[in-house]
Tab-separated table of C-alpha atoms in Angstrom:
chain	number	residue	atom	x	y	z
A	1023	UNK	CA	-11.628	9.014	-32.194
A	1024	UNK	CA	-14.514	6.926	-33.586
A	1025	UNK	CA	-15.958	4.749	-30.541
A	1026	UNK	CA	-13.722	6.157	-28.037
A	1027	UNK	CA	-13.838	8.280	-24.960
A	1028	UNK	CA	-14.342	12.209	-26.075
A	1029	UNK	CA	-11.918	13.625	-23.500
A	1030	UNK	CA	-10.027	16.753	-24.042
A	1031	UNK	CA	-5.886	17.027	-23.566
A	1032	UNK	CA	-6.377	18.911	-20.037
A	1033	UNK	CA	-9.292	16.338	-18.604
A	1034	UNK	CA	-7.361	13.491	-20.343
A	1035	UNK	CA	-4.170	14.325	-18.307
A	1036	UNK	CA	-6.512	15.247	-15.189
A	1037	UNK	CA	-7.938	11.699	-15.220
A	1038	UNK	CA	-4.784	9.764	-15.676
A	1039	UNK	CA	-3.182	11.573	-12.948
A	1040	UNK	CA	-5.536	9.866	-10.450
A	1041	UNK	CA	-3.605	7.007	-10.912
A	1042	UNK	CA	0.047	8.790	-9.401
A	1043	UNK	CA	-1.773	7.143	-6.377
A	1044	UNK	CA	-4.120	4.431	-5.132
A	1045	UNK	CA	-2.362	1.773	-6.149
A	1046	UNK	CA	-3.170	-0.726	-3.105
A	1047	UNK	CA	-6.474	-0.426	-3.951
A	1048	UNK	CA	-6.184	-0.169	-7.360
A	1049	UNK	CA	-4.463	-4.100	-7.190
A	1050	UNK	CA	-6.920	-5.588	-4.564
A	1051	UNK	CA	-9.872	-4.808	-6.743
A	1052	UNK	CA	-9.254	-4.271	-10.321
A	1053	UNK	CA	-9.313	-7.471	-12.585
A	1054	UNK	CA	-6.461	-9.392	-13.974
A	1055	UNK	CA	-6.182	-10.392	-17.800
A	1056	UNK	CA	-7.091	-13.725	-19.678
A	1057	UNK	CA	-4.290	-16.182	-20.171
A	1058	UNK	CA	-5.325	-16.503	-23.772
A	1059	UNK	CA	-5.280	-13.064	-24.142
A	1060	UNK	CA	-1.438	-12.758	-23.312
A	1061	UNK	CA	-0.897	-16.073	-25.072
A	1062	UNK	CA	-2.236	-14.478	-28.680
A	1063	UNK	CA	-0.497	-11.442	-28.047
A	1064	UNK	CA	2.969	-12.996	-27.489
A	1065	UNK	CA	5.276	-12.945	-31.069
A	1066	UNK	CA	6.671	-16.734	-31.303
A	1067	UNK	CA	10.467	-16.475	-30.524
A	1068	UNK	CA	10.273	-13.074	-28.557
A	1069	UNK	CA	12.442	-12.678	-25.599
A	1070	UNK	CA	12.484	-9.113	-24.259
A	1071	UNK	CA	9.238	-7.282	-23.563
A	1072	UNK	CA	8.193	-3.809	-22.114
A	1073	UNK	CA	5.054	-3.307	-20.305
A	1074	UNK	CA	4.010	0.078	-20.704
A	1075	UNK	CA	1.295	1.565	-18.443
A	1076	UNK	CA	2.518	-1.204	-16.140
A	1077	UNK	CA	0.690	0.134	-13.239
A	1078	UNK	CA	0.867	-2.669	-10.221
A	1079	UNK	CA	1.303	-5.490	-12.594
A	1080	UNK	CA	-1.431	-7.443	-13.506
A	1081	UNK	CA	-0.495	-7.760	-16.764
A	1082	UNK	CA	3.494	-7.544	-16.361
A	1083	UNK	CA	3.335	-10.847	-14.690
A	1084	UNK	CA	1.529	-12.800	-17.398
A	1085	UNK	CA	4.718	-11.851	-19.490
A	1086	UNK	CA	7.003	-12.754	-16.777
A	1087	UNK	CA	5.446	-15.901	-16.667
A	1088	UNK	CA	5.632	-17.066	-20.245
A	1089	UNK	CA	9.497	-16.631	-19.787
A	1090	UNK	CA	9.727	-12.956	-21.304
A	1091	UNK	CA	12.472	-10.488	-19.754
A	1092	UNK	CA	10.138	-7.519	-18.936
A	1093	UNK	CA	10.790	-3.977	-18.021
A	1094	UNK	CA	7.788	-2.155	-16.290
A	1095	UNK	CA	7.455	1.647	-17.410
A	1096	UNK	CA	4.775	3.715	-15.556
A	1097	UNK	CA	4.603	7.198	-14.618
A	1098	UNK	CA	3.667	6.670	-11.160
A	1099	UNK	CA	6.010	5.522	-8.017
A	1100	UNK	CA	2.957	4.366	-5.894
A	1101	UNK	CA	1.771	1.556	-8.710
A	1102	UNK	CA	5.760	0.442	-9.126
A	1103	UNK	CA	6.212	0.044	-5.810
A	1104	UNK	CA	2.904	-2.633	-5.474
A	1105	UNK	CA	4.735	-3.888	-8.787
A	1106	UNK	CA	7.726	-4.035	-7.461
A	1107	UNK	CA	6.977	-6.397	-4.225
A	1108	UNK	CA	4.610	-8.526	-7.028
A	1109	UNK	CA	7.846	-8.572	-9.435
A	1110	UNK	CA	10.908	-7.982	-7.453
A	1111	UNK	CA	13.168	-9.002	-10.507
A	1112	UNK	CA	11.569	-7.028	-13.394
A	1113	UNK	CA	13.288	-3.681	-13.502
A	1114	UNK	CA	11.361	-1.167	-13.035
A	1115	UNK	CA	11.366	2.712	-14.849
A	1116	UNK	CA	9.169	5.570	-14.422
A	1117	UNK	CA	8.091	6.810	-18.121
A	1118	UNK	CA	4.989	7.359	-19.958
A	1119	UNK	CA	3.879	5.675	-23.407
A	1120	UNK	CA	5.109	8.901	-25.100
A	1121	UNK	CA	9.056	8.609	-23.653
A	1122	UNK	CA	10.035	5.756	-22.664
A	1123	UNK	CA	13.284	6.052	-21.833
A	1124	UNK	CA	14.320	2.890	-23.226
A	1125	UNK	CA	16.423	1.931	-25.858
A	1126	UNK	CA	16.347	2.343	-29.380
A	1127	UNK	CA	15.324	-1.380	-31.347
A	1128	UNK	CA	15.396	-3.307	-28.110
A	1129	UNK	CA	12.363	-5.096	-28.079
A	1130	UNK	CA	10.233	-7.779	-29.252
A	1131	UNK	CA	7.069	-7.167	-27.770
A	1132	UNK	CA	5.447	-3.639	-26.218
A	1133	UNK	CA	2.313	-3.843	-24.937
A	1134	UNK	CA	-0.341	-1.297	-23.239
A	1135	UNK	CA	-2.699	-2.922	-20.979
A	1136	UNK	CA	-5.512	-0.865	-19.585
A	1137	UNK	CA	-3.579	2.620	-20.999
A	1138	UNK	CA	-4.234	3.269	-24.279
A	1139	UNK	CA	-6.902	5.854	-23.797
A	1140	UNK	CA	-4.669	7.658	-21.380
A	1141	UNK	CA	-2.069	7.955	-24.595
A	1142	UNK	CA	-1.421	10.656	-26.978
A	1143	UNK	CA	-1.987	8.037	-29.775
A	1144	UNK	CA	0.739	9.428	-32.556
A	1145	UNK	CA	3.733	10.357	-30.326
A	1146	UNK	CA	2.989	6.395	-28.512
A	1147	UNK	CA	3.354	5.229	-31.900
A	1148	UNK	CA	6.014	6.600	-32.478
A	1149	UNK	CA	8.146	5.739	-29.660
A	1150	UNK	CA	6.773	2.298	-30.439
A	1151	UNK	CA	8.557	1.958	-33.869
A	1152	UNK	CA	11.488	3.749	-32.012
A	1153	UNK	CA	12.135	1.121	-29.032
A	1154	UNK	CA	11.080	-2.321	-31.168
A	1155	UNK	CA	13.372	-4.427	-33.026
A	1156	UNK	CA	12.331	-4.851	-37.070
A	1157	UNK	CA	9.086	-7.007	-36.830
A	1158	UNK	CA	8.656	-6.314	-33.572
A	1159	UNK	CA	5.199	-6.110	-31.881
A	1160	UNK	CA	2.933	-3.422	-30.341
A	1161	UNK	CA	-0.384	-5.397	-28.368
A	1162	UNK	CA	-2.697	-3.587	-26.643
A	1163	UNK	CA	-5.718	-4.638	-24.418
A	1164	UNK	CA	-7.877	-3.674	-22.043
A	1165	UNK	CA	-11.341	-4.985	-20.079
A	1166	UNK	CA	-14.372	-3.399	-20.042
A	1167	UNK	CA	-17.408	-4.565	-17.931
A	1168	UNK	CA	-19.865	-6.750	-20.476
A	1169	UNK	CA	-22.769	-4.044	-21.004
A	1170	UNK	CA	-24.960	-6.521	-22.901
A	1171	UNK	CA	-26.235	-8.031	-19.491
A	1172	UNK	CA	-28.807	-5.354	-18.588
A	1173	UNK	CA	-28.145	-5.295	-14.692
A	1174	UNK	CA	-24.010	-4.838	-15.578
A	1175	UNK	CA	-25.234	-1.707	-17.604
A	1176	UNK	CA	-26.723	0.252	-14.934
A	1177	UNK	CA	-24.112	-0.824	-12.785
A	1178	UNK	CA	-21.138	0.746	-14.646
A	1179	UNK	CA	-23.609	3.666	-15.448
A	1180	UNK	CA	-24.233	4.243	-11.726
A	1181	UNK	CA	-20.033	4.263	-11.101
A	1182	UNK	CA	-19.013	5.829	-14.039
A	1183	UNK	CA	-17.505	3.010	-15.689
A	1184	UNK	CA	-19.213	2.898	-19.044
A	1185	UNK	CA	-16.993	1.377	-22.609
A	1186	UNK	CA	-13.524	2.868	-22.388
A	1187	UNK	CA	-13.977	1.910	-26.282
A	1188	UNK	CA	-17.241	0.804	-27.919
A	1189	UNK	CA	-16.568	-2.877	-29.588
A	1190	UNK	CA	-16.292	-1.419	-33.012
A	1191	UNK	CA	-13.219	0.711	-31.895
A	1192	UNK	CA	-10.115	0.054	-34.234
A	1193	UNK	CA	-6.998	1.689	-33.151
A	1194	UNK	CA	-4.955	3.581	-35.698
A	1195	UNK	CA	-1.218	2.379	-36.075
A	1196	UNK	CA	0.028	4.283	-38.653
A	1197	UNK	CA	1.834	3.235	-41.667
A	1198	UNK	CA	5.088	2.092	-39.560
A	1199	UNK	CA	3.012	-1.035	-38.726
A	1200	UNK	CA	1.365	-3.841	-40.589
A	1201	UNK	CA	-2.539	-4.095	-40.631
A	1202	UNK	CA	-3.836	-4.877	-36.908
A	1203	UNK	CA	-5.694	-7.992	-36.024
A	1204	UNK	CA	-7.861	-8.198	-32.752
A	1205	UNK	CA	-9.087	-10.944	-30.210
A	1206	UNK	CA	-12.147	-10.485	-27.735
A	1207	UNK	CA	-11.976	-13.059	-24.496
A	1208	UNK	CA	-14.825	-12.955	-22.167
A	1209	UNK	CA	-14.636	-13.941	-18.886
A	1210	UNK	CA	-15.899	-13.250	-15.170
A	1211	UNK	CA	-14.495	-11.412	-12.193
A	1212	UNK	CA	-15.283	-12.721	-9.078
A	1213	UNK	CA	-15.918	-9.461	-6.026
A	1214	UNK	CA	-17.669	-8.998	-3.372
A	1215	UNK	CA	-20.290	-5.934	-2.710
A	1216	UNK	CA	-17.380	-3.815	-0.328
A	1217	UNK	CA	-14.932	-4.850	-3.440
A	1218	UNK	CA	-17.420	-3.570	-5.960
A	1219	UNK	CA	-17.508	-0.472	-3.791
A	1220	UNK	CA	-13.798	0.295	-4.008
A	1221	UNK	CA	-13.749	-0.764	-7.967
A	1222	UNK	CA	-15.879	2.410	-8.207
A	1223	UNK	CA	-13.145	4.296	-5.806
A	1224	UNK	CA	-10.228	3.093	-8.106
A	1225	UNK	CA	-11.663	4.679	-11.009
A	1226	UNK	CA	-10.201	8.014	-12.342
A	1227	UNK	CA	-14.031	9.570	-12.444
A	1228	UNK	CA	-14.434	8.905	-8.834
A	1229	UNK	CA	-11.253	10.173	-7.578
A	1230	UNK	CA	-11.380	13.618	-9.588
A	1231	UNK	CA	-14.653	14.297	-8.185
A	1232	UNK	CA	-15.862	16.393	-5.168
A	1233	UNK	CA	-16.573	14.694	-1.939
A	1234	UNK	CA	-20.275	15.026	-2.525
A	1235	UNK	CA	-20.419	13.423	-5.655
A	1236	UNK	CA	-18.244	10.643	-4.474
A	1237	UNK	CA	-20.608	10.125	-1.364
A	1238	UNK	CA	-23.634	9.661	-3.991
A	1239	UNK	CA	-21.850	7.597	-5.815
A	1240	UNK	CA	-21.657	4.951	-3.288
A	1241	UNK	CA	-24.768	5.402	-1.661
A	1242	UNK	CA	-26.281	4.560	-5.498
A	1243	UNK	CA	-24.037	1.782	-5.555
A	1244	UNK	CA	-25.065	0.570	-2.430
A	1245	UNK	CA	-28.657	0.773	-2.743
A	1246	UNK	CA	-28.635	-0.795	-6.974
A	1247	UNK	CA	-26.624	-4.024	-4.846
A	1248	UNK	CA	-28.107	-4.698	-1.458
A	1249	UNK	CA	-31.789	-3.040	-2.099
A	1250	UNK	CA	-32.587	-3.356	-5.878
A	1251	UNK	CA	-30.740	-6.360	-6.500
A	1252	UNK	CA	-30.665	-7.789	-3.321
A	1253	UNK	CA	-27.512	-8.697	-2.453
A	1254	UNK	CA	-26.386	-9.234	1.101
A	1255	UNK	CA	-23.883	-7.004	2.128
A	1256	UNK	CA	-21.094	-9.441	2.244
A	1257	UNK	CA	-22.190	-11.433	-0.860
A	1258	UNK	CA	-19.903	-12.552	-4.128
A	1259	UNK	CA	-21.004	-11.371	-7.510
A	1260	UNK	CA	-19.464	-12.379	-10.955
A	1261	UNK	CA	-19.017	-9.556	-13.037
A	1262	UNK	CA	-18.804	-10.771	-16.431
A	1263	UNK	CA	-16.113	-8.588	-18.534
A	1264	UNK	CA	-14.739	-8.930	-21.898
A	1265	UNK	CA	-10.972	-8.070	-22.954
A	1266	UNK	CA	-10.250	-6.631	-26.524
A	1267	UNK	CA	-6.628	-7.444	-27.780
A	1268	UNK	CA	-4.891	-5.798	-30.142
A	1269	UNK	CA	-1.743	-6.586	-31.734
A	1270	UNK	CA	0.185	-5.389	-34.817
A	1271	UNK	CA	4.215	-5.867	-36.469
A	1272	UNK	CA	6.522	-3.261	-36.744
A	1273	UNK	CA	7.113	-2.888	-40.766
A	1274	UNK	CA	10.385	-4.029	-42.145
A	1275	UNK	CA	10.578	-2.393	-45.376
């Protein structure tokens, strides 16, 4: 995978199970998405979505919110439950991007938010064409901290939280789908130095590791905010991120 993360099967499915749990945390501290973002990703005329990856919701509710009816599908019970008091009237099923469970030509619109490097690529592709309608869409998107700014580099290198995919990353669809066209938004998160601290606990890196490693990984952080840069202890940074959409059709003939 050109410009992606080299993970093999096992670690992949080590790392994404981190996220079975966590999911408090995981809401109060990881970003949301850019309205424009969901707005370019949205097929004129659509009416039911699926969110898959759902997680807690932070994406789930952008479609709720432009008037889609949304089903949530995410492996874990923890993140649908935080979705769930978010959502309470988006159904809710626990699946993966691989099965579903949903039905066949149903959809308008599936998207992945924040998931699609925790996907076996083909078989998601294939449930994609599987569950959409004809001309039916398939987004994804996800954020990654802006690396250009040299003090946001060392920061994601210090918690682990380099490029899920480098900018020239383009995701292979197959030929069930048209040509894919992409959208980058940049925009700023707003945390403070004890949120920064539990963005690096929410991450999959920091929760596989040993207790040792996780205890220098916060004393690092720590000292690169309130000694190198400065910070008080209590202060507000903006972390500037940038999301990468994706979207693509569903062939018809």
């Amino acid at each position: 995978m050109k410009g992606g993360p080299r993970l093999g099967e096992e670690r992949r499915r080590d790392l994404a199970a981190a996220y079975l749990s966590g999911a408090g945390r995981y809401d109060r501290v990881r970003p949301g998405y850019p309205e424009a973002a969901a707005d370019w990703i949205i097929p004129a005329g659509a009416r039911r979505a699926a969110d898959l990856g759902a997680g807690t919701g932070l994406f789930t509710e952008l479609l709720v919110e432009r008037g889609l009816a949304v089903t949530a599908v995410d492996p874990s019970e923890d993140m649908l439950a935080v979705l769930g008091d978010r959502l309470p009237g988006v159904p809710a099923v626990r699946g993966t991007a691989e099965e579903t469970h949903l039905p066949e030509a149903s959809l308008d619109l599936l998207t992945l938010a924040q998931a699609w490097h925790w996907c076996d690529h083909a078989a998601t592709v294939r449930e994609a064409a599987r569950v959409l309608k004809p001309a039916g869409r398939l987004a994804l998107l996800w954020n990654q901290l802006d690396v250009s700014v040299p003090w946001v580099h060392r920061l994601s290198r210090i918690m682990h939280a380099g490029d899920v995919f480098s900018p020239s990353y383009r995701p292979v669809f197959g030929a069930a789908f048209d040509a894919p066209e992409d959208l980058v938004v940049h925009w700023t998160q707003e945390l403070d130095v004890p949120g920064i601290l539990d963005l690096a606990r929410s991450r999959s890196y920091y929760q596989r590791a040993a207790p040792a490693l996780q205890g220098r990984v916060e004393a690092n952080l720590r000292w690169y905010l309130t000694d190198y840069l400065a910070f008080a202890g209590t202060a507000t940074l903006r972390l500037p991120y940038y999301t990468h959409a994706w979207r693509t059709s569903l062939r018809t003939a």
